[in-house]
mmCIF file of C-alpha atoms in Angstrom:
data_model
loop_
_atom_site.group_PDB
_atom_site.id
_atom_site.type_symbol
_atom_site.label_atom_id
_atom_site.label_comp_id
_atom_site.label_asym_id
_atom_site.label_seq_id
_atom_site.Cartn_x
_atom_site.Cartn_y
_atom_site.Cartn_z
ATOM 1 C CA UNK J 3 7.112 87.503 -39.306
ATOM 2 C CA UNK J 4 6.208 88.030 -35.644
ATOM 3 C CA UNK J 5 5.825 84.358 -34.137
ATOM 4 C CA UNK J 6 5.192 84.536 -30.471
ATOM 5 C CA UNK J 7 6.862 81.592 -28.152
ATOM 6 C CA UNK J 8 7.238 78.250 -29.686
ATOM 7 C CA UNK J 9 7.679 74.739 -27.847
ATOM 8 C CA UNK J 10 10.212 72.273 -29.568
ATOM 9 C CA UNK J 11 10.852 69.005 -28.000
ATOM 10 C CA UNK J 12 14.831 67.587 -28.292
ATOM 11 C CA UNK J 13 17.070 65.397 -26.907
ATOM 12 C CA UNK J 14 19.893 66.123 -24.635
ATOM 13 C CA UNK J 15 22.040 63.585 -23.777
ATOM 14 C CA UNK J 16 19.151 60.830 -23.982
ATOM 15 C CA UNK J 17 16.637 62.802 -22.329
ATOM 16 C CA UNK J 18 13.411 64.597 -24.205
ATOM 17 C CA UNK J 19 12.993 68.432 -23.183
ATOM 18 C CA UNK J 20 10.648 70.641 -24.049
ATOM 19 C CA UNK J 21 12.034 74.297 -24.680
ATOM 20 C CA UNK J 22 9.903 77.099 -25.256
ATOM 21 C CA UNK J 23 11.495 79.845 -27.237
ATOM 22 C CA UNK J 24 10.950 82.849 -28.881
ATOM 23 C CA UNK J 25 13.653 81.017 -31.628
ATOM 24 C CA UNK J 26 11.880 79.353 -34.391
ATOM 25 C CA UNK J 27 11.971 75.237 -33.970
ATOM 26 C CA UNK J 28 14.988 74.655 -36.687
ATOM 27 C CA UNK J 29 17.466 76.767 -34.425
ATOM 28 C CA UNK J 30 16.001 75.671 -30.877
ATOM 29 C CA UNK J 31 16.930 72.095 -32.595
ATOM 30 C CA UNK J 32 20.128 73.384 -33.913
ATOM 31 C CA UNK J 33 21.311 74.854 -30.514
ATOM 32 C CA UNK J 34 20.083 71.625 -28.621
ATOM 33 C CA UNK J 35 22.143 69.691 -30.734
ATOM 34 C CA UNK J 36 25.057 71.236 -29.999
ATOM 35 C CA UNK J 37 24.841 71.079 -26.726
ATOM 36 C CA UNK J 38 24.101 67.731 -26.270
ATOM 37 C CA UNK J 39 27.173 66.659 -29.050
ATOM 38 C CA UNK J 40 29.464 68.251 -26.496
ATOM 39 C CA UNK J 41 27.695 66.360 -23.902
ATOM 40 C CA UNK J 42 28.544 63.411 -25.466
ATOM 41 C CA UNK J 43 32.092 64.821 -26.230
ATOM 42 C CA UNK J 44 32.821 65.222 -22.460
ATOM 43 C CA UNK J 45 31.271 62.427 -20.939
ATOM 44 C CA UNK J 46 33.553 60.030 -23.319
ATOM 45 C CA UNK J 47 36.668 62.230 -22.709
ATOM 46 C CA UNK J 48 36.095 61.620 -18.719
ATOM 47 C CA UNK J 49 34.958 58.628 -17.997
ATOM 48 C CA UNK J 50 32.445 57.550 -15.222
ATOM 49 C CA UNK J 51 31.497 61.298 -14.573
ATOM 50 C CA UNK J 52 27.596 61.811 -13.114
ATOM 51 C CA UNK J 53 25.586 63.575 -15.558
ATOM 52 C CA UNK J 54 25.113 66.664 -13.486
ATOM 53 C CA UNK J 55 28.865 67.220 -13.886
ATOM 54 C CA UNK J 56 29.069 66.495 -17.491
ATOM 55 C CA UNK J 57 26.605 69.348 -18.106
ATOM 56 C CA UNK J 58 28.395 71.855 -16.061
ATOM 57 C CA UNK J 59 31.625 71.148 -17.432
ATOM 58 C CA UNK J 60 29.867 71.497 -21.070
ATOM 59 C CA UNK J 61 28.408 74.581 -19.746
ATOM 60 C CA UNK J 62 31.949 75.936 -19.467
ATOM 61 C CA UNK J 63 33.083 74.785 -22.133
ATOM 62 C CA UNK J 64 30.424 76.687 -24.335
ATOM 63 C CA UNK J 65 31.069 79.540 -22.306
ATOM 64 C CA UNK J 66 34.550 79.714 -22.916
ATOM 65 C CA UNK J 67 33.688 79.623 -26.460
ATOM 66 C CA UNK J 68 31.345 82.449 -25.892
ATOM 67 C CA UNK J 69 34.273 84.868 -24.155
ATOM 68 C CA UNK J 70 36.667 83.854 -27.150
ATOM 69 C CA UNK J 71 34.140 84.530 -29.709
ATOM 70 C CA UNK J 72 33.458 88.061 -27.215
ATOM 71 C CA UNK J 73 37.117 88.835 -27.402
ATOM 72 C CA UNK J 74 37.661 88.198 -30.775
ATOM 73 C CA UNK J 75 34.218 90.311 -32.141
ATOM 74 C CA UNK J 76 35.843 93.051 -29.684
ATOM 75 C CA UNK J 77 39.348 93.263 -31.749
ATOM 76 C CA UNK J 78 37.663 92.885 -35.218
ATOM 77 C CA UNK J 79 35.857 96.111 -34.018
ATOM 78 C CA UNK J 80 38.621 98.321 -32.648
ATOM 79 C CA UNK J 81 40.539 97.107 -36.160
ATOM 80 C CA UNK J 82 37.609 98.509 -38.132
ATOM 81 C CA UNK J 83 38.038 101.608 -36.028
ATOM 82 C CA UNK J 84 41.558 101.745 -36.513
ATOM 83 C CA UNK J 85 41.432 101.235 -40.482
ATOM 84 C CA UNK J 86 38.061 103.336 -40.434
ATOM 85 C CA UNK J 87 40.536 106.486 -39.115
ATOM 86 C CA UNK J 88 43.666 105.799 -41.129
ATOM 87 C CA UNK J 89 41.425 105.737 -44.109
ATOM 88 C CA UNK J 90 39.281 108.910 -43.643
ATOM 89 C CA UNK J 91 42.935 110.562 -42.461
ATOM 90 C CA UNK J 92 44.017 110.318 -45.784
ATOM 91 C CA UNK J 93 41.005 111.183 -47.477
ATOM 92 C CA UNK J 94 41.112 114.359 -45.636
ATOM 93 C CA UNK J 95 44.494 114.885 -46.322
ATOM 94 C CA UNK J 96 44.366 113.941 -49.985
ATOM 95 C CA UNK J 97 41.927 116.925 -50.160
ATOM 96 C CA UNK J 98 45.080 119.368 -49.725
ATOM 97 C CA UNK B 17 54.498 84.967 -21.591
ATOM 98 C CA UNK B 18 53.446 81.623 -22.551
ATOM 99 C CA UNK B 19 52.233 79.698 -19.303
ATOM 100 C CA UNK B 20 51.024 76.380 -20.261
ATOM 101 C CA UNK B 21 48.191 74.403 -18.475
ATOM 102 C CA UNK B 22 47.182 75.735 -15.045
ATOM 103 C CA UNK B 23 44.673 74.297 -12.946
ATOM 104 C CA UNK B 24 42.276 76.906 -10.726
ATOM 105 C CA UNK B 25 40.083 76.026 -7.953
ATOM 106 C CA UNK B 26 36.356 77.169 -8.629
ATOM 107 C CA UNK B 27 32.731 76.931 -7.177
ATOM 108 C CA UNK B 28 29.874 76.068 -9.513
ATOM 109 C CA UNK B 29 26.805 76.033 -7.734
ATOM 110 C CA UNK B 30 28.138 75.706 -4.508
ATOM 111 C CA UNK B 31 30.849 72.840 -5.148
ATOM 112 C CA UNK B 32 33.905 73.618 -5.547
ATOM 113 C CA UNK B 33 35.755 71.936 -9.116
ATOM 114 C CA UNK B 34 39.219 71.978 -10.138
ATOM 115 C CA UNK B 35 39.917 73.022 -13.797
ATOM 116 C CA UNK B 36 42.315 72.750 -15.810
ATOM 117 C CA UNK B 37 43.228 75.191 -18.141
ATOM 118 C CA UNK B 38 45.556 77.590 -20.773
ATOM 119 C CA UNK B 39 43.538 80.116 -19.419
ATOM 120 C CA UNK B 40 44.958 82.223 -16.954
ATOM 121 C CA UNK B 41 43.324 81.733 -13.249
ATOM 122 C CA UNK B 42 41.371 85.140 -14.095
ATOM 123 C CA UNK B 43 39.876 84.033 -17.097
ATOM 124 C CA UNK B 44 39.236 81.061 -15.847
ATOM 125 C CA UNK B 45 37.338 82.232 -12.852
ATOM 126 C CA UNK B 46 35.617 84.855 -14.724
ATOM 127 C CA UNK B 47 34.115 82.129 -17.199
ATOM 128 C CA UNK B 48 33.036 79.731 -14.053
ATOM 129 C CA UNK B 49 31.283 83.050 -11.992
ATOM 130 C CA UNK B 50 29.644 83.307 -15.688
ATOM 131 C CA UNK B 51 28.276 79.804 -15.246
ATOM 132 C CA UNK B 52 27.738 80.179 -12.091
ATOM 133 C CA UNK B 53 25.585 83.196 -11.650
ATOM 134 C CA UNK B 54 23.576 81.484 -14.712
ATOM 135 C CA UNK B 55 22.331 78.680 -12.762
ATOM 136 C CA UNK B 56 21.772 80.222 -9.693
ATOM 137 C CA UNK B 57 18.953 82.347 -11.533
ATOM 138 C CA UNK B 58 17.917 79.643 -13.449
ATOM 139 C CA UNK B 59 17.160 77.699 -10.320
ATOM 140 C CA UNK B 60 15.477 80.544 -8.979
ATOM 141 C CA UNK B 61 13.267 80.660 -12.426
ATOM 142 C CA UNK B 62 12.533 77.279 -12.194
ATOM 143 C CA UNK B 63 11.483 75.867 -8.677
ATOM 144 C CA UNK B 64 12.565 72.253 -7.575
ATOM 145 C CA UNK B 65 14.514 71.166 -10.746
ATOM 146 C CA UNK B 66 17.797 69.180 -10.416
ATOM 147 C CA UNK B 67 21.093 70.270 -10.503
ATOM 148 C CA UNK B 68 21.284 68.513 -13.498
ATOM 149 C CA UNK B 69 18.435 70.130 -15.533
ATOM 150 C CA UNK B 70 19.681 73.291 -13.873
ATOM 151 C CA UNK B 71 23.265 72.720 -15.278
ATOM 152 C CA UNK B 72 21.507 71.467 -18.662
ATOM 153 C CA UNK B 73 19.090 74.909 -19.230
ATOM 154 C CA UNK B 74 22.538 76.611 -18.462
ATOM 155 C CA UNK B 75 24.311 75.053 -21.319
ATOM 156 C CA UNK B 76 21.306 75.926 -23.808
ATOM 157 C CA UNK B 77 21.004 79.204 -22.132
ATOM 158 C CA UNK B 78 24.467 79.870 -22.605
ATOM 159 C CA UNK B 79 24.879 78.471 -26.355
ATOM 160 C CA UNK B 80 21.808 80.459 -27.281
ATOM 161 C CA UNK B 81 23.830 83.492 -26.224
ATOM 162 C CA UNK B 82 27.238 81.891 -27.512
ATOM 163 C CA UNK B 83 24.667 81.778 -31.266
ATOM 164 C CA UNK B 84 23.525 85.191 -31.092
ATOM 165 C CA UNK B 85 27.047 86.448 -30.708
ATOM 166 C CA UNK B 86 28.101 84.403 -33.852
ATOM 167 C CA UNK B 87 25.380 85.542 -36.016
ATOM 168 C CA UNK B 88 25.842 89.395 -35.105
ATOM 169 C CA UNK B 89 29.709 89.109 -35.695
ATOM 170 C CA UNK B 90 29.066 87.701 -39.063
ATOM 171 C CA UNK B 91 26.563 90.684 -39.457
ATOM 172 C CA UNK B 92 28.835 93.126 -38.523
ATOM 173 C CA UNK B 93 31.670 91.089 -41.002
ATOM 174 C CA UNK B 94 28.928 91.763 -43.873
ATOM 175 C CA UNK B 95 28.745 95.153 -43.186
ATOM 176 C CA UNK B 96 32.356 96.247 -42.976
ATOM 177 C CA UNK B 97 32.620 94.404 -46.435
ATOM 178 C CA UNK B 98 29.686 95.713 -47.776
ATOM 179 C CA UNK B 99 31.090 99.049 -46.214
ATOM 180 C CA UNK B 100 34.795 98.714 -48.178
ATOM 181 C CA UNK B 101 33.796 97.795 -51.111
ATOM 182 C CA UNK B 102 31.580 100.979 -51.561
ATOM 183 C CA UNK B 103 34.549 103.115 -50.517
ATOM 184 C CA UNK B 104 36.523 101.531 -52.380
ATOM 185 C CA UNK B 105 34.175 101.971 -55.528
ATOM 186 C CA UNK B 106 34.193 105.522 -54.561
ATOM 187 C CA UNK B 107 37.393 106.369 -54.551
ATOM 188 C CA UNK B 108 38.031 104.658 -58.014
ATOM 189 C CA UNK B 109 35.220 106.372 -59.192
ATOM 190 C CA UNK B 110 37.016 109.693 -57.716
ATOM 191 C CA UNK B 111 40.046 109.027 -60.019
ATOM 192 C CA UNK B 112 38.340 109.758 -63.247
#
């Protein structure tokens, strides 16, 4: 179902934001909760740092998760390609 | 090669940070540049917002990239499983 953009209210690190997105409100809330949880976690592990620095460290932390996941995905794709090639080779050889 | 934690200096949104990480300095710089680029992009698209808000919007934006990639990876894995099952079924059937 085409929905267009919707606005969802979320609370991140104690402040309410209105997020306008193509994603449905449940997804927006899930993403906001992920950011909120990381911010509180980073804030607890780094005493007395500003919200600005907490948010930047959170962005870096999530970017690292994102890059790690991209790398894992690439390795999986390469593994599937290798396996597929070897299965095709086996099937081809079995014909003779 | 086991390296342990290294400290790398990076500049994000005009401020220098020392990042201590297991990742090598080139990777840390790549991740920091990704965050820095997004922050400038978001700042240009949202006039007069605070660095704190730019950083929070950046974290949300990267979290969305991360979730999208996780979903794509899950769909790929399911597709590979389905294809693998159907290939195994075909091979099994060809034996009789």
